[in-house]
Amino acid sequence: MAPIIASLTNFANIALRSRVRDDDVIDQLNHWATVGLLFALAMGAGAKQYVGDPIHCWVPAQYTKKHFQQYSDSYCWVFPMYNIPFDEPIPFAPDDRWYNDIGYYRWVFIVFLLQAFLFKFPHMVWQQLKNYSGVNVSKIVGMALDTSMLTQEKRDEKMGHIAHFIDRWLVTYSQYRYNALTNFRDKFSRVMFCFGKRSGTYLNGLYMFVKLLYLANVIGQFFLLSAFLDINFWMFGIKAMETMAKKGNWQDHYTFPRVGMCDYKIRQLQNLQTFSVQCVLSINLFLEKMYLIFWFWLVMLLVFNSVNLLHWLLRALVPHTGENFLSKYLTLLNINTKNETKIFKRFVSNYLRTDGVFMMRIVAGNIGDMLTLDLVSQLWKMYKQHHGLKDSEDVNQNLGPNGKPASPTAPEVEDNDDDLPPKKFD
């Protein structure tokens, strides 16, 4: 699985190198590659329906003029059709003929577009709700990516600006007070991302929710197509492979019949004549292969989405995963003393927190480890300078109640502080 995901990542990086991404390759497979595939299938089905000749009916002998043929084709395309195998007689009662309605093909174009929207919807949720975290993840990635061609001096300067912006975001959306309500909200935010803005779990929780939507959408696609085609779409590809293994080829004449029956009435003065004609549905020859390809694609997405969601959940729920992710930068940042190592752990857990580590993962996935190291280095220096942590200081300083980091409030002022400007009196 890992080599396959690595190959897909490399392919996505080549195909999307001009875009700034704030999600991973599995998300791209859902809202970019799958949407493109469905649009291609929709265009193929639509071209056959609205440009080509989707249906051609065998008309009675008395239909000697061309417009009779056109009327028959148009009527049977619009009104319901049914499938009766050639080795079975056509039931006399009209109501007994509709046990196998095959009129779904008229709506294939619309359903493909609906499926494309469903695959795009989780990405739309992510794009709309992520900005409520107070930081533009795509902007951060884009700004960091722009530094790749700069000199080291200019890169450090720009990385310093990016680090300052991230620092302001982390401080602004940190917890300012701790009580029973905030402690409960911190714990509840691990389940509901909407409560995690000040707990540092909003972005990560929202991302987990979006990935859950991707997985739910893939599962829902199987049920949607089962209802639309009136088959068990879960077993569609398995039965096709079994048939191909036994017979060497596969054609589903029951679900995708090449010939359908159509009934219509013609009024002649006071008489009504009923005609039953058979029509060739050449479009089903293509739909059969389209849905088989899409079945394999859905199975692939189901596996990838499940593994990917589990992978991100383990990152979010297992303790110290953030420290493990950033531990490769310890040596490169010259953090080798015991005291600095403890400060670094507090830097990850109390300063960056879950959302900060999540952003570093997104940045690293887009710009690489070298530029990420520069950004982490700037944040590390800023953390020690601006938050009162020196190399020789004890890590237990600057802690608030319950072991939480102290609120980034203004410095304490003594009453007799001579450095303050004199008060003005009216």
XYZ file of C-alpha atoms in Angstrom:
426
model
C 0.000 0.000 0.000
C 2.811 2.435 0.866
C 4.530 2.189 -2.590
C 1.185 2.719 -4.330
C 0.393 5.812 -2.241
C 3.937 7.111 -2.837
C 3.490 6.685 -6.597
C 0.147 8.471 -6.492
C 1.743 11.276 -4.479
C 4.494 11.709 -7.056
C 1.957 11.694 -9.867
C -0.210 14.272 -8.102
C 2.803 16.472 -7.413
C 3.671 16.445 -11.123
C 0.105 17.030 -12.294
C -0.634 19.711 -9.705
C 2.771 21.340 -9.288
C 1.331 24.728 -10.297
C -1.290 24.586 -7.555
C -0.915 25.236 -3.864
C -2.524 22.332 -2.055
C -3.668 22.136 1.539
C -4.725 18.484 1.542
C -3.117 15.151 0.707
C -3.049 12.984 -2.422
C -6.014 10.838 -1.328
C -8.181 13.943 -1.068
C -6.996 14.924 -4.541
C -8.069 11.527 -5.863
C -11.565 12.175 -4.527
C -12.306 15.779 -5.427
C -10.018 16.192 -8.443
C -9.315 12.900 -10.245
C -12.723 11.319 -9.574
C -14.615 14.460 -10.516
C -12.615 14.591 -13.746
C -13.398 10.931 -14.455
C -17.123 11.460 -13.847
C -17.184 14.518 -16.094
C -15.510 12.462 -18.824
C -18.099 9.689 -18.410
C -20.903 12.257 -18.422
C -19.593 13.848 -21.619
C -19.287 10.430 -23.254
C -22.839 9.442 -22.317
C -24.199 12.888 -23.181
C -22.536 12.888 -26.597
C -24.155 9.564 -27.383
C -27.550 10.734 -26.151
C -27.778 14.283 -27.462
C -25.405 14.303 -30.441
C -25.325 10.756 -31.791
C -28.078 8.221 -32.406
C -28.862 6.680 -29.006
C -31.858 4.629 -30.153
C -33.185 3.150 -33.388
C -36.503 1.295 -33.494
C -37.821 -1.371 -35.859
C -41.090 0.133 -37.114
C -44.140 -1.499 -38.741
C -44.179 -1.989 -42.497
C -46.827 0.680 -43.052
C -44.363 3.305 -41.811
C -43.209 4.284 -45.271
C -42.163 7.868 -44.567
C -39.156 9.100 -42.686
C -41.070 11.167 -40.147
C -42.838 7.994 -38.997
C -39.463 6.534 -38.092
C -38.438 9.749 -36.341
C -41.659 9.802 -34.340
C -41.153 6.215 -33.212
C -37.542 6.830 -32.163
C -38.388 10.043 -30.316
C -41.368 8.544 -28.516
C -39.535 5.442 -27.357
C -36.587 7.530 -26.176
C -38.810 9.699 -23.972
C -41.312 7.133 -22.654
C -40.608 3.983 -20.613
C -39.155 0.855 -22.169
C -38.902 -2.688 -20.899
C -36.768 -5.722 -21.604
C -38.186 -9.119 -22.562
C -35.679 -11.877 -23.467
C -36.195 -13.332 -26.937
C -36.804 -16.819 -25.528
C -39.778 -15.562 -23.497
C -43.197 -14.482 -24.837
C -44.369 -10.910 -24.392
C -47.037 -10.826 -21.641
C -50.481 -9.916 -22.931
C -51.381 -7.572 -20.033
C -49.445 -4.279 -20.297
C -48.896 -4.111 -16.539
C -47.055 -7.446 -16.627
C -44.423 -6.099 -19.026
C -42.796 -3.594 -16.690
C -41.092 -5.936 -14.279
C -37.766 -5.013 -15.920
C -37.897 -1.300 -16.658
C -34.747 -0.110 -18.461
C -35.539 3.595 -18.632
C -32.569 4.539 -16.406
C -30.313 5.270 -19.398
C -32.073 8.584 -20.050
C -30.818 9.935 -16.728
C -27.256 8.646 -16.854
C -25.864 12.043 -17.864
C -27.589 13.797 -14.939
C -26.593 11.091 -12.450
C -22.938 11.311 -13.486
C -23.031 15.061 -12.830
C -24.743 14.472 -9.464
C -22.036 11.980 -8.520
C -19.353 14.502 -9.479
C -20.959 17.079 -7.180
C -21.074 14.566 -4.307
C -17.348 13.914 -4.686
C -16.653 17.637 -4.783
C -18.853 18.488 -1.793
C -16.414 17.456 1.026
C -13.709 19.616 -0.552
C -16.153 22.532 -0.668
C -16.845 22.024 3.053
C -13.116 22.085 3.767
C -12.543 25.213 1.671
C -15.403 27.111 3.319
C -14.907 26.131 6.972
C -11.111 26.050 7.263
C -10.893 29.855 7.181
C -12.828 30.041 10.466
C -9.676 28.760 12.160
C -8.191 32.247 11.781
C -5.411 31.243 9.363
C -5.296 30.678 5.617
C -3.497 27.365 5.227
C -3.180 27.696 1.452
C -1.653 31.153 1.831
C 0.932 29.861 4.301
C 1.875 27.020 1.955
C 2.058 29.378 -1.011
C 4.233 31.910 0.817
C 6.594 29.183 2.017
C 6.773 27.701 -1.470
C 7.751 31.086 -2.915
C 10.935 31.072 -0.829
C 12.389 28.008 -2.556
C 14.237 30.060 -5.197
C 15.438 32.829 -2.883
C 18.868 33.237 -1.346
C 19.334 31.988 2.190
C 19.316 35.521 3.592
C 16.093 36.520 1.850
C 14.581 33.137 2.620
C 15.256 33.557 6.329
C 13.717 37.016 6.206
C 10.535 35.832 4.492
C 10.338 32.730 6.664
C 10.561 35.076 9.638
C 7.508 36.953 8.391
C 5.613 33.686 7.924
C 6.654 32.497 11.384
C 5.539 35.815 12.912
C 2.112 35.421 11.291
C 1.789 31.838 12.548
C 2.921 32.950 16.017
C 0.225 35.655 16.136
C -2.363 33.075 15.071
C -1.245 30.556 17.701
C -1.230 33.186 20.456
C -4.508 34.839 19.447
C -6.404 31.558 19.351
C -4.890 30.129 22.529
C -6.872 29.567 25.701
C -6.883 32.683 27.913
C -8.544 31.262 30.977
C -9.045 27.809 32.439
C -12.056 26.606 34.353
C -14.387 23.640 34.378
C -16.179 24.828 31.227
C -13.009 25.357 29.190
C -11.572 22.036 30.357
C -14.761 20.263 29.267
C -14.694 22.092 25.944
C -11.059 21.096 25.393
C -11.945 17.439 25.859
C -15.120 17.702 23.770
C -13.201 19.422 20.959
C -11.418 16.153 20.250
C -14.768 14.829 19.012
C -16.439 17.990 17.663
C -14.040 20.218 15.731
C -16.377 23.235 15.958
C -15.436 23.627 19.664
C -11.697 23.490 19.087
C -10.691 26.968 17.927
C -9.051 27.923 21.210
C -8.195 24.346 22.085
C -5.925 24.032 19.064
C -7.899 21.204 17.465
C -10.200 23.002 15.012
C -8.240 22.505 11.781
C -7.266 18.941 12.568
C -10.798 18.029 13.662
C -12.324 19.646 10.581
C -9.896 17.727 8.374
C -10.894 14.446 10.045
C -14.546 15.318 9.477
C -13.905 16.021 5.785
C -12.059 12.729 5.380
C -15.002 10.977 7.009
C -17.250 12.667 4.426
C -15.056 11.332 1.623
C -15.346 7.792 2.967
C -19.109 8.099 3.570
C -19.550 9.442 0.039
C -17.762 6.454 -1.525
C -19.925 4.028 0.462
C -23.029 6.022 -0.475
C -22.081 5.798 -4.161
C -22.545 2.016 -4.063
C -26.045 2.406 -2.613
C -26.911 5.203 -5.042
C -25.946 3.157 -8.102
C -27.641 0.050 -6.691
C -30.922 1.968 -6.473
C -30.443 3.717 -9.820
C -29.539 0.603 -11.844
C -31.782 -1.700 -9.758
C -28.922 -4.133 -9.105
C -26.533 -4.987 -6.288
C -23.715 -2.711 -7.374
C -21.482 -3.992 -4.555
C -21.216 -7.318 -6.435
C -21.304 -5.852 -9.944
C -17.577 -6.031 -10.653
C -17.116 -9.358 -8.839
C -19.769 -11.050 -10.989
C -18.235 -9.515 -14.111
C -14.812 -10.933 -13.223
C -16.324 -14.348 -12.452
C -18.056 -14.386 -15.849
C -14.886 -13.327 -17.649
C -12.915 -16.056 -15.858
C -15.421 -18.727 -16.921
C -16.385 -17.587 -20.436
C -13.525 -15.354 -21.472
C -15.816 -12.354 -22.070
C -18.561 -10.507 -20.259
C -21.807 -8.878 -21.332
C -24.654 -7.991 -19.000
C -27.697 -8.200 -21.241
C -30.061 -8.127 -18.276
C -28.936 -4.832 -16.734
C -27.696 -3.275 -19.984
C -29.843 -4.843 -22.736
C -28.970 -4.078 -26.333
C -32.622 -4.363 -27.386
C -35.643 -2.965 -25.558
C -39.393 -3.044 -26.169
C -41.590 0.020 -26.493
C -45.401 0.310 -26.599
C -47.254 3.281 -28.044
C -50.680 4.027 -29.456
C -51.649 5.695 -32.709
C -55.004 7.400 -33.076
C -56.686 6.916 -36.454
C -60.036 8.694 -36.460
C -61.972 6.970 -33.690
C -59.697 3.935 -33.539
C -56.652 3.431 -31.346
C -53.987 1.067 -32.560
C -51.291 -0.191 -30.205
C -47.833 -0.975 -31.541
C -45.069 -2.871 -29.756
C -41.720 -2.192 -31.372
C -38.230 -3.257 -30.472
C -35.461 -0.695 -30.356
C -31.692 -0.968 -30.422
C -30.042 0.691 -27.394
C -26.490 1.113 -28.601
C -25.771 3.415 -25.648
C -25.891 0.420 -23.297
C -22.837 -1.037 -25.009
C -20.865 1.929 -23.629
C -22.667 2.270 -20.290
C -21.835 -1.326 -19.437
C -18.105 -0.634 -19.729
C -18.384 2.785 -18.042
C -19.966 1.387 -14.901
C -17.510 -1.510 -14.765
C -14.579 0.946 -14.868
C -16.232 3.098 -12.231
C -16.812 0.053 -9.987
C -13.076 -0.673 -9.918
C -12.387 3.012 -9.256
C -14.832 3.067 -6.335
C -13.273 -0.054 -4.795
C -9.845 1.575 -5.041
C -11.161 4.762 -3.392
C -12.863 2.744 -0.659
C -9.582 1.064 0.288
C -7.477 4.230 0.047
C -9.967 6.397 1.964
C -10.318 3.823 4.746
C -6.561 3.424 5.224
C -5.966 7.169 4.924
C -8.658 8.049 7.489
C -7.296 5.479 9.931
C -3.787 6.864 9.401
C -4.842 10.441 10.187
C -6.946 9.343 13.167
C -3.940 7.577 14.663
C -1.918 10.753 14.150
C -4.565 12.785 15.955
C -5.392 10.419 18.811
C -2.117 8.680 19.646
C -0.043 10.757 22.118
C 3.288 12.277 21.101
C 2.769 11.792 17.346
C 3.456 15.497 16.857
C 6.735 15.207 18.725
C 7.654 12.130 16.671
C 6.894 13.997 13.447
C 9.040 17.002 14.381
C 11.745 14.964 16.142
C 13.744 14.698 12.899
C 14.397 18.428 13.200
C 15.893 18.131 16.705
C 19.454 17.513 15.566
C 19.209 19.930 12.663
C 18.093 22.641 15.112
C 21.052 21.825 17.387
C 18.715 20.772 20.178
C 20.949 18.328 21.986
C 20.794 19.217 25.657
C 18.307 17.648 28.025
C 16.858 21.014 28.987
C 16.282 22.077 25.376
C 14.689 18.737 24.573
C 12.112 19.314 27.317
C 11.491 22.831 26.031
C 11.030 21.448 22.516
C 8.393 19.000 23.762
C 6.531 21.881 25.370
C 6.976 23.864 22.155
C 5.151 21.102 20.279
C 2.414 20.251 22.783
C 1.617 23.656 24.318
C 2.628 26.128 21.626
C 2.012 24.507 18.238
C -0.615 22.159 19.633
C -2.594 19.869 17.343
C -3.473 22.487 14.730
C 0.075 23.819 14.536
C 1.501 20.338 14.005
C -1.199 19.688 11.416
C -0.154 22.815 9.535
C 3.482 21.707 9.620
C 2.443 18.377 8.109
C 0.595 20.142 5.294
C 3.520 22.487 4.717
C 6.024 19.604 4.698
C 3.874 17.668 2.242
C 3.891 20.592 -0.178
C 7.306 22.251 0.121
C 9.564 19.474 1.412
C 11.642 19.007 4.539
C 14.314 21.582 3.737
C 11.969 24.570 3.651
C 9.935 23.140 6.514
C 13.118 23.031 8.579
C 13.631 26.742 7.943
C 10.090 27.513 9.053
C 10.320 25.330 12.173
C 13.644 26.956 12.997
C 12.103 30.440 12.822
C 9.164 29.371 15.001
C 11.544 27.766 17.490
C 13.622 30.927 17.820
C 10.509 33.077 18.118
C 9.066 30.775 20.763
C 12.156 31.056 22.954
C 12.562 34.816 22.460
C 8.998 36.095 22.608
C 7.612 33.687 25.168
C 10.309 34.054 27.792
C 12.122 30.742 27.261
C 15.916 30.869 27.317
C 18.297 27.977 26.887
C 19.211 27.990 30.562
C 15.708 28.450 31.955
C 13.656 25.720 33.518
C 10.807 24.352 31.457
C 8.308 24.753 34.275
C 8.311 28.524 33.942
C 5.497 30.410 32.242
C 2.916 27.815 33.165
C -0.616 28.648 34.135
C -3.182 26.668 36.118
C -3.447 22.919 35.534
C -0.026 22.872 33.881
C -1.267 24.815 30.863
C 0.892 27.485 29.222
C 0.383 30.928 30.649
C -1.875 33.290 28.753
C -0.075 35.664 26.367
C -1.146 38.711 28.290
C 0.621 42.020 28.906
C 3.599 41.984 31.353
C 2.898 42.560 35.014
C 3.482 46.140 36.192
C 4.441 47.156 39.682
C 2.739 50.157 41.259
C 6.001 52.068 41.650
C 7.371 51.256 38.201
C 9.337 54.365 37.176
C 9.527 53.278 33.556
C 5.842 53.982 32.984
C 4.866 57.350 31.449
C 3.319 59.791 33.909
C -0.442 59.751 34.235
C -2.341 62.623 32.764
C -4.952 64.448 34.767
C -7.714 66.607 33.410
